[in-house]
Short mmCIF file of C-alpha atoms (C1' of nucleotides) in Angstrom, two decimals:
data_model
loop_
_atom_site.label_atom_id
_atom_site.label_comp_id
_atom_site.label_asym_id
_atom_site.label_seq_id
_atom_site.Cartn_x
_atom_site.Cartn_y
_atom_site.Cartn_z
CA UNK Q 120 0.00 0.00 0.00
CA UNK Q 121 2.19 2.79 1.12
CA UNK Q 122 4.30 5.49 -1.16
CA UNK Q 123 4.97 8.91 -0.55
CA UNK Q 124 1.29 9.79 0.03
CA UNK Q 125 -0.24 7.14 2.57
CA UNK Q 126 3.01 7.51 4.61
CA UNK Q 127 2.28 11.04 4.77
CA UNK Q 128 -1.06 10.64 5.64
CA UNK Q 129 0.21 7.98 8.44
CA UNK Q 130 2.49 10.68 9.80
CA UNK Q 131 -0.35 13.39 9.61
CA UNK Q 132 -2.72 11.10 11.31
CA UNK Q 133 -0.12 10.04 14.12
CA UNK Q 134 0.87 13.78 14.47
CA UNK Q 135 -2.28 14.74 17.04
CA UNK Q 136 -2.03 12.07 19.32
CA UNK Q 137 1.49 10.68 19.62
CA UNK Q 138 3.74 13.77 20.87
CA UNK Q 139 4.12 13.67 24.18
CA UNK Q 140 3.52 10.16 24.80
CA UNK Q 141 5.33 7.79 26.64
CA UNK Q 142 6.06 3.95 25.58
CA UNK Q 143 5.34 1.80 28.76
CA UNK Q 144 5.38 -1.56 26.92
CA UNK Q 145 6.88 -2.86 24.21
CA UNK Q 146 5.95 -6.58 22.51
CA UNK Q 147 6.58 -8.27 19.40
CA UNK Q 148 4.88 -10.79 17.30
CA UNK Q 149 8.36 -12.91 17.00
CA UNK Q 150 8.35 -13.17 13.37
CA UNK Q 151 11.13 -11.72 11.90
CA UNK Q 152 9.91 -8.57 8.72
CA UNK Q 153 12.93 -7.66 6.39
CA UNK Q 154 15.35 -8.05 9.09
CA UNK Q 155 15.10 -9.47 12.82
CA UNK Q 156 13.09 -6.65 15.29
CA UNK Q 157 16.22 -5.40 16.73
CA UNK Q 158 14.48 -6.36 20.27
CA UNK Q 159 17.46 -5.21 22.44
CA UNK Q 160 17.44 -1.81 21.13
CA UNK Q 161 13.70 -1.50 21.33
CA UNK Q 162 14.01 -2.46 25.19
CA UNK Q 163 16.71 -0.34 25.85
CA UNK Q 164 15.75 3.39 23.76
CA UNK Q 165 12.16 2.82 22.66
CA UNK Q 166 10.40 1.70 26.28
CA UNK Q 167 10.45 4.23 28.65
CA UNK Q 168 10.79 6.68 26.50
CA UNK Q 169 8.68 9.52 25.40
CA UNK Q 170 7.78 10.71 21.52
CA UNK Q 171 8.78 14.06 20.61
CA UNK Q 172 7.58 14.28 16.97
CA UNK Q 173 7.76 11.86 13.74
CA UNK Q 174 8.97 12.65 10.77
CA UNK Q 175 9.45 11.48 6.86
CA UNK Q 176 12.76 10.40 4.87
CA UNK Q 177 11.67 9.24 1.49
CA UNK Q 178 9.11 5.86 2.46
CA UNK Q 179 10.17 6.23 6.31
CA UNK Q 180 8.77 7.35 9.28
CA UNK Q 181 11.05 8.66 11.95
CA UNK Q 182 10.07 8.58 15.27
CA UNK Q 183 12.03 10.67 17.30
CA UNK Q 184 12.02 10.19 21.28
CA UNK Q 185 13.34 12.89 24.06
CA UNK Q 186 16.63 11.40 25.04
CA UNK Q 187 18.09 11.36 21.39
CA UNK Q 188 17.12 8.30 19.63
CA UNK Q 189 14.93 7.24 16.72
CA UNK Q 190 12.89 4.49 15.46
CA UNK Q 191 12.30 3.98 11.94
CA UNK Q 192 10.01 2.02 10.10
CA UNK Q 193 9.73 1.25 6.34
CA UNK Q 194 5.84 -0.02 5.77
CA UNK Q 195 6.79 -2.66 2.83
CA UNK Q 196 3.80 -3.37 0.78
CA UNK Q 197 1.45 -4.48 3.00
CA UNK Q 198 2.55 -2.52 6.50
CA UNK Q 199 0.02 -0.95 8.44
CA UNK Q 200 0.43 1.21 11.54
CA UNK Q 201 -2.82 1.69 13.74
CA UNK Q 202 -3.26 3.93 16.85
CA UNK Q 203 -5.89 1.55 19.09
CA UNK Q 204 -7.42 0.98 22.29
CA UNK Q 205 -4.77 -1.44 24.08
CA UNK Q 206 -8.13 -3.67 25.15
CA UNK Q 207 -8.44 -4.40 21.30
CA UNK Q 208 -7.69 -7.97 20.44
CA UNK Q 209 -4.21 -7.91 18.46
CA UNK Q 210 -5.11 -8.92 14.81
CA UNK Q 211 -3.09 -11.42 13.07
CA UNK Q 212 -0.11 -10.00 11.33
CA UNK Q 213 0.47 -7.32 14.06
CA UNK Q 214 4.36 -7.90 14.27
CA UNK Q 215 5.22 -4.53 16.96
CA UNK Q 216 3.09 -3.11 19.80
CA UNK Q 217 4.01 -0.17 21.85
CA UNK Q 218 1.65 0.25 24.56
CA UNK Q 219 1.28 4.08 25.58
CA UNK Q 220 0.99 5.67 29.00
CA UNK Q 221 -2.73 6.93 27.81
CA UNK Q 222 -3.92 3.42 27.38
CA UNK Q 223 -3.74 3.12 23.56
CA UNK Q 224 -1.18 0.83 21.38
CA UNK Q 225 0.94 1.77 18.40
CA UNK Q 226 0.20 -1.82 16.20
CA UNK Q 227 2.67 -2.16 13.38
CA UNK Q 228 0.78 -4.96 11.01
CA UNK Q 229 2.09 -6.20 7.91
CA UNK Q 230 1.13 -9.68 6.14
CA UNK Q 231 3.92 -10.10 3.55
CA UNK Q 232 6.68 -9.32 6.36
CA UNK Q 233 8.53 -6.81 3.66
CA UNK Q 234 8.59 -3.94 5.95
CA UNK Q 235 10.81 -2.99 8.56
CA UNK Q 236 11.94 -1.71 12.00
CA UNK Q 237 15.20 0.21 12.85
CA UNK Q 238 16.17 1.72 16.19
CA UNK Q 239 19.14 4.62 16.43
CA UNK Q 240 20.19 4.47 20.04
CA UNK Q 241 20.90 8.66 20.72
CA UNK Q 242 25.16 8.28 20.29
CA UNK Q 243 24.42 6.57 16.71
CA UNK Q 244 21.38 8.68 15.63
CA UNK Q 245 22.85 11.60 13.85
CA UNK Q 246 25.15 10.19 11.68
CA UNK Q 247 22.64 7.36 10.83
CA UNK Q 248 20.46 9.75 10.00
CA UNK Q 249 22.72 11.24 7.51
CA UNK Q 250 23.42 7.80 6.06
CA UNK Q 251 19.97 7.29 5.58
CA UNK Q 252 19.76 10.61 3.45
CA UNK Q 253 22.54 10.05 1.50
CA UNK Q 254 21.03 6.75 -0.22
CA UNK Q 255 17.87 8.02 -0.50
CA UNK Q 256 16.84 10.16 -3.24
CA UNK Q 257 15.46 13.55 -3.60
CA UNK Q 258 12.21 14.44 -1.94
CA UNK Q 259 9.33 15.58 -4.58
CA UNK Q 260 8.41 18.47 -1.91
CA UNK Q 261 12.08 19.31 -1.42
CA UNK Q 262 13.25 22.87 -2.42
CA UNK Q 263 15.76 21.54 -5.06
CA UNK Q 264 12.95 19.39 -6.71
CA UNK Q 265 12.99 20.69 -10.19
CA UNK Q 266 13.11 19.58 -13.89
CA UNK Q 267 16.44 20.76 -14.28
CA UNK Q 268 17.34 18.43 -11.41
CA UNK Q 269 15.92 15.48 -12.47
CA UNK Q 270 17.43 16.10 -15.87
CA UNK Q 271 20.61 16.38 -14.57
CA UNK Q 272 19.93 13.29 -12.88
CA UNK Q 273 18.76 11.31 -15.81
CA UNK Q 274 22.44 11.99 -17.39
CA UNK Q 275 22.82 9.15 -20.16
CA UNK Q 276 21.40 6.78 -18.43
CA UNK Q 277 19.21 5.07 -20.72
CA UNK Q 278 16.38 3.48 -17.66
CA UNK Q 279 12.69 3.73 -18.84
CA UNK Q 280 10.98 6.87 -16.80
CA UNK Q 281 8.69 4.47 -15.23
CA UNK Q 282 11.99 3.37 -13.73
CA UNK Q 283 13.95 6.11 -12.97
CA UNK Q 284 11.19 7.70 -10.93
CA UNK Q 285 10.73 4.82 -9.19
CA UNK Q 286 14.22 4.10 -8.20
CA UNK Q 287 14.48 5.14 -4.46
CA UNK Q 288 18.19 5.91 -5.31
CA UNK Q 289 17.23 8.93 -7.53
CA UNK Q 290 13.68 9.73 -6.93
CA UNK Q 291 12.17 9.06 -2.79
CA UNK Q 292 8.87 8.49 -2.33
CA UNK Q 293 7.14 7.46 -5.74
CA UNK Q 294 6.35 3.92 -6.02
CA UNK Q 295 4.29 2.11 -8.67
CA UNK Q 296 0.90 3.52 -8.65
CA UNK Q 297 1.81 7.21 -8.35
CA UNK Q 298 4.64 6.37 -11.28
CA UNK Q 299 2.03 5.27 -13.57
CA UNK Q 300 -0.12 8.35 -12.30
CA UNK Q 301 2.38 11.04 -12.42
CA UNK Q 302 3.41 9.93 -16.30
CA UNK Q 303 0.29 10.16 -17.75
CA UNK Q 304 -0.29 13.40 -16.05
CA UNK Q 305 2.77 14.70 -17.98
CA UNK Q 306 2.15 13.07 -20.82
CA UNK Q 307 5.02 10.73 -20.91
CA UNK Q 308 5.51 7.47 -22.07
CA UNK Q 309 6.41 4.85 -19.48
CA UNK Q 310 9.29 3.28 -21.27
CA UNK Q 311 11.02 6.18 -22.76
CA UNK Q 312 14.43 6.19 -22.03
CA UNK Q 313 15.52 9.10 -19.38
CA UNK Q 314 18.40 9.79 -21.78
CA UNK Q 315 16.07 11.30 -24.24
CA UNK Q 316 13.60 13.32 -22.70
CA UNK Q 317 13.88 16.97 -22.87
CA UNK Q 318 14.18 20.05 -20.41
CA UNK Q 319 10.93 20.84 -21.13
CA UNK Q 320 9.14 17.42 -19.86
CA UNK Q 321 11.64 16.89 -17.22
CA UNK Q 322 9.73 20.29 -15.71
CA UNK Q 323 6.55 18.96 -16.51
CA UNK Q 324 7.08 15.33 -14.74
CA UNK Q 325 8.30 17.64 -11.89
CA UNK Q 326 5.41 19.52 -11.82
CA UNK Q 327 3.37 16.04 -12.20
CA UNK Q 328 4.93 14.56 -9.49
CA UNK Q 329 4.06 17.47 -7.17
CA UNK Q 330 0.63 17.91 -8.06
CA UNK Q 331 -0.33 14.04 -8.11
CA UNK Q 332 1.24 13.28 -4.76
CA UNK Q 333 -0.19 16.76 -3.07
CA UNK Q 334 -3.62 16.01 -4.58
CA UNK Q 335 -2.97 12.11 -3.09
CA UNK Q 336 -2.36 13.32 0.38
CA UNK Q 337 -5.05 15.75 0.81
CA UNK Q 338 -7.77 12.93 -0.79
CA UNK Q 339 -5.91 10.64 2.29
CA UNK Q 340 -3.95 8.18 0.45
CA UNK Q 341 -5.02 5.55 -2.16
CA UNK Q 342 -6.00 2.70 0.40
CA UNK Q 343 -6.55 1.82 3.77
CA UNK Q 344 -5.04 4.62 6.30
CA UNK Q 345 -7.03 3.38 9.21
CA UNK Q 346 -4.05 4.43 11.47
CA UNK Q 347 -6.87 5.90 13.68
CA UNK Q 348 -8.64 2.82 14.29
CA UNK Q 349 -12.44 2.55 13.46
CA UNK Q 350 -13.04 6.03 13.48
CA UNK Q 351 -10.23 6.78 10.70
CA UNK Q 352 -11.27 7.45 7.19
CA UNK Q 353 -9.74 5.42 4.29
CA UNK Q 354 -8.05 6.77 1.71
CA UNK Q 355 -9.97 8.09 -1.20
CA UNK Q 356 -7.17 8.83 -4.21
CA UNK Q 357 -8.26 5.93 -5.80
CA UNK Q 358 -11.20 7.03 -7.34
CA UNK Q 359 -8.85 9.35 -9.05
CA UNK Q 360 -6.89 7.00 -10.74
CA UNK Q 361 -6.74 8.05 -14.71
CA UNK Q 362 -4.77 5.18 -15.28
CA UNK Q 363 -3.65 2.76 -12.58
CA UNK Q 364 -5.83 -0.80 -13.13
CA UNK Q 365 -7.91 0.12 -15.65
CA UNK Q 366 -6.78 -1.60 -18.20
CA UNK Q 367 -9.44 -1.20 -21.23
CA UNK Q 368 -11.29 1.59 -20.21
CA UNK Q 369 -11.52 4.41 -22.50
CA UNK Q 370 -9.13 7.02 -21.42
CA UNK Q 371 -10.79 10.65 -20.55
CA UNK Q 372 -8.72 11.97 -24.08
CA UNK Q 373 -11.32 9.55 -25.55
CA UNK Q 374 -8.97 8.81 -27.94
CA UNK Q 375 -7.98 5.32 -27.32
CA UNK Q 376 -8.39 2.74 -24.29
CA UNK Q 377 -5.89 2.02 -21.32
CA UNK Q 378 -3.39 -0.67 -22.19
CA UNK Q 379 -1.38 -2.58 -19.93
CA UNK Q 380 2.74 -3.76 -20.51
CA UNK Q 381 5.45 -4.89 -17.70
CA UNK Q 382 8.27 -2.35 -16.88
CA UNK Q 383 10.78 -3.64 -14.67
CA UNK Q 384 8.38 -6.46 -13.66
CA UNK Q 385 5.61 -4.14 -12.07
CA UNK Q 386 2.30 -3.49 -14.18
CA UNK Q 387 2.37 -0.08 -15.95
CA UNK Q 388 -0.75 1.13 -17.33
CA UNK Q 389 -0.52 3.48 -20.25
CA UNK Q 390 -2.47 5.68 -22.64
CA UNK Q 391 -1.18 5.21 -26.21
CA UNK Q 392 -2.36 8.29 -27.09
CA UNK Q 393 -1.96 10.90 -24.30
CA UNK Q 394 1.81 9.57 -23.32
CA UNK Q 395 4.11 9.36 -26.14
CA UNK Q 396 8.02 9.06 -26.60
CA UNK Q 397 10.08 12.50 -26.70
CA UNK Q 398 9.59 13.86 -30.08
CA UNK Q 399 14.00 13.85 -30.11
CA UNK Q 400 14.78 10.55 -31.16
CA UNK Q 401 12.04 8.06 -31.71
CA UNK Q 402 13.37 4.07 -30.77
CA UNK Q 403 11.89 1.90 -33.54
CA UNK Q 404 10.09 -0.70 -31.00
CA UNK Q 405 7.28 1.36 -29.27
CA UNK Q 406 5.90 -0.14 -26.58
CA UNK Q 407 6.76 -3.54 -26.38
CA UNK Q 408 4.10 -6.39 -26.34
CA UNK Q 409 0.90 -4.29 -24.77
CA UNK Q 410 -2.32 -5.95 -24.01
CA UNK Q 411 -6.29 -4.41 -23.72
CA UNK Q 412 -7.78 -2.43 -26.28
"C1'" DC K 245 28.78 1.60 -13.08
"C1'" DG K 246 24.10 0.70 -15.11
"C1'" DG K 247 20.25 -2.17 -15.97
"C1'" DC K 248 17.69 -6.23 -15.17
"C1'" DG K 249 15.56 -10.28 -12.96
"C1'" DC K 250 14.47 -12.30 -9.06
"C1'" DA K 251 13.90 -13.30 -4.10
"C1'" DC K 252 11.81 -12.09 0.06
"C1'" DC K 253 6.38 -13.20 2.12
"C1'" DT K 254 1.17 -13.97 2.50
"C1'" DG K 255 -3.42 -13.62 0.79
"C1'" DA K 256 -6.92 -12.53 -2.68
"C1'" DG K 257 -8.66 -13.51 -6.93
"C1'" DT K 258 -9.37 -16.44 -11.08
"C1'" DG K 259 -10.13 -20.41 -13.82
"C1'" DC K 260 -10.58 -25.26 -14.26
"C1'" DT L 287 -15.26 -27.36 -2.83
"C1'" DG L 288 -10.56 -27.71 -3.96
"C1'" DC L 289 -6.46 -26.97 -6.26
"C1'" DA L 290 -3.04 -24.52 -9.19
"C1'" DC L 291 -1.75 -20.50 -10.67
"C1'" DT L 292 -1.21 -15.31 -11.01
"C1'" DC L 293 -0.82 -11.02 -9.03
"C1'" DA L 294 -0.13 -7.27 -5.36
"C1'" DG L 295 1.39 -0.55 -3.32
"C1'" DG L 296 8.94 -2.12 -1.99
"C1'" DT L 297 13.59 -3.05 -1.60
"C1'" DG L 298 18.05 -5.14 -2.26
"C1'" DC L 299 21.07 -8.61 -4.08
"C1'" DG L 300 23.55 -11.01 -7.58
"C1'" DC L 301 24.45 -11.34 -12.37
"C1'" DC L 302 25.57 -9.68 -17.01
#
DNA sequence: CGGCGCACCTGAGTGC
DNA sequence: TGCACTCAGGTGCGCC
């Protein structure tokens, strides 16, 4: 579920409540996500201690605690964070609980075990911090985000778009729905190489990427954000998906229908019409093998 | 170094 | 009903 948008919503949800809290308790499921729960470090920095704010790097969420140090957690593709009355039965799939001092439990559930938790005890936190920024890419609400920038780094590499802007190397935060999103927005075809597209749709992806993720976050995210329990809303983007799973339907140009292809193994939805190559060089194979239509 | 394919997991959906 | 198979929002590793 979660790029750039629903962990911003996660973070705006947590925002209200979680300041100011302190972690009496904390429990695991036992299963290991990504990598082992680092459980020692989570007894010795996370319980007892109290949450001063959290904040976003790229697909994390950093919780920062008085005393120095910092929890991070990467939600995979199926994590979930929920802020719930401690009396609630644990669902299954809730891999880290942190009980808190006002009776309510931060419940870190995720089915396909791809996501992960990270603890900076205060000494380490800084420069792990830095680490973490310098492999991630740039942020899409950053104040360098710009054509020019992305240009630049496009370079001569010769990646499809789809996955340049998806590699969290070069690009943090957009994953495979807002990719497909954000290039039919601008226009863009999904496998044109980076190496070929001009100034002038670098600035409009830029401005694409803005505009889709902003419009994602304010709708609440594209799926489940019930981070608030039962009275949290879900996320509502979906319903303005243009092009993500909907292979066939007509596209709003009414021009032509959605068509489907594989880029870099992940499905990539497509208008033929509204997202074309740069006009620069043209590669003789267009689109690969496509179905719908 | 860059690009690609696949592995890591579980569950939902589909078709026979 | 049951089984086999495909697909899913992310990342990182090994291979060429």
């Amino acid at each position: 579920m979660p790029e750039l948008p629903e962990v911003e919503v996660t973070r705006l949800g947590l925002l209200p409540t979680l300041p100011g809290r302190r972690v009496v308790r904390v429990s695991w499921s036992g299963k290991r996500l990504r990598k082992p729960l680092p459980r020692k470090l989570l007894l010795e920095h996370i319980q007892g201690a109290t949450f001063v704010t959290v904040d976003r790097r790229a697909k994390y969420l950093l919780f920062r605690l008085a005393g120095g140090a910092c929890m991070v957690l990467h939600l995979g593709m199926t994590g979930k964070l929920s802020l719930v009355d401690s009396n609630e039965p644990p669902a299954g799939h809730d891999h880290l609980r942190l009980l808190l001092d006002n009776g309510r439990e931060l419940r870190f559930n995720d089915v396909r075990r791809f996501g992960s938790v990270l603890v900076w005890p205060p000494a380490d936190a800084l420069p792990q911090e830095r680490a973490l920024d310098t492999c991630c890419g740039v942020e899409p609400f950053g104040e360098t985000f710009s054509g020019e920038l992305l240009s630049r780094l496009a370079g001569t590499r010769t990646k499809p778009v789809k996955n340049f802007l998806m590699d969290a190397r070069l690009v943090a935060g957009i994953g495979n729905i807002y990719a497909n999103e954000i290039l039919f927005a601008a226009g863009v075809h999904p496998l044109a190489p980076v190496n070929l597209i001009p100034p002038e749709k670098w600035d409009l992806i830029a401005q694409s990427t803005r505009r889709i993720l902003r419009e994602a976050i304010r709708a609440g995210g594209s799926t489940i954000s019930d981070f608030l329990g039962t009275s949290g809303n879900p996320g509502y983007f979906q319903v303005h998906f243009q092009v993500y799973r909907r292979l066939g339907e007509p596209c709003t140009c009414g021009g032509a229908n959605i068509r489907k292809t594989v880029v870099g193994g992940r499905a990539t939805y497509f208008c033929p019409v509204c997202q074309v190559f740069p006009a620069k060089k043209l590669p003789a194979g267009r689109s690969g093998s496509c179905i719908g239509d």
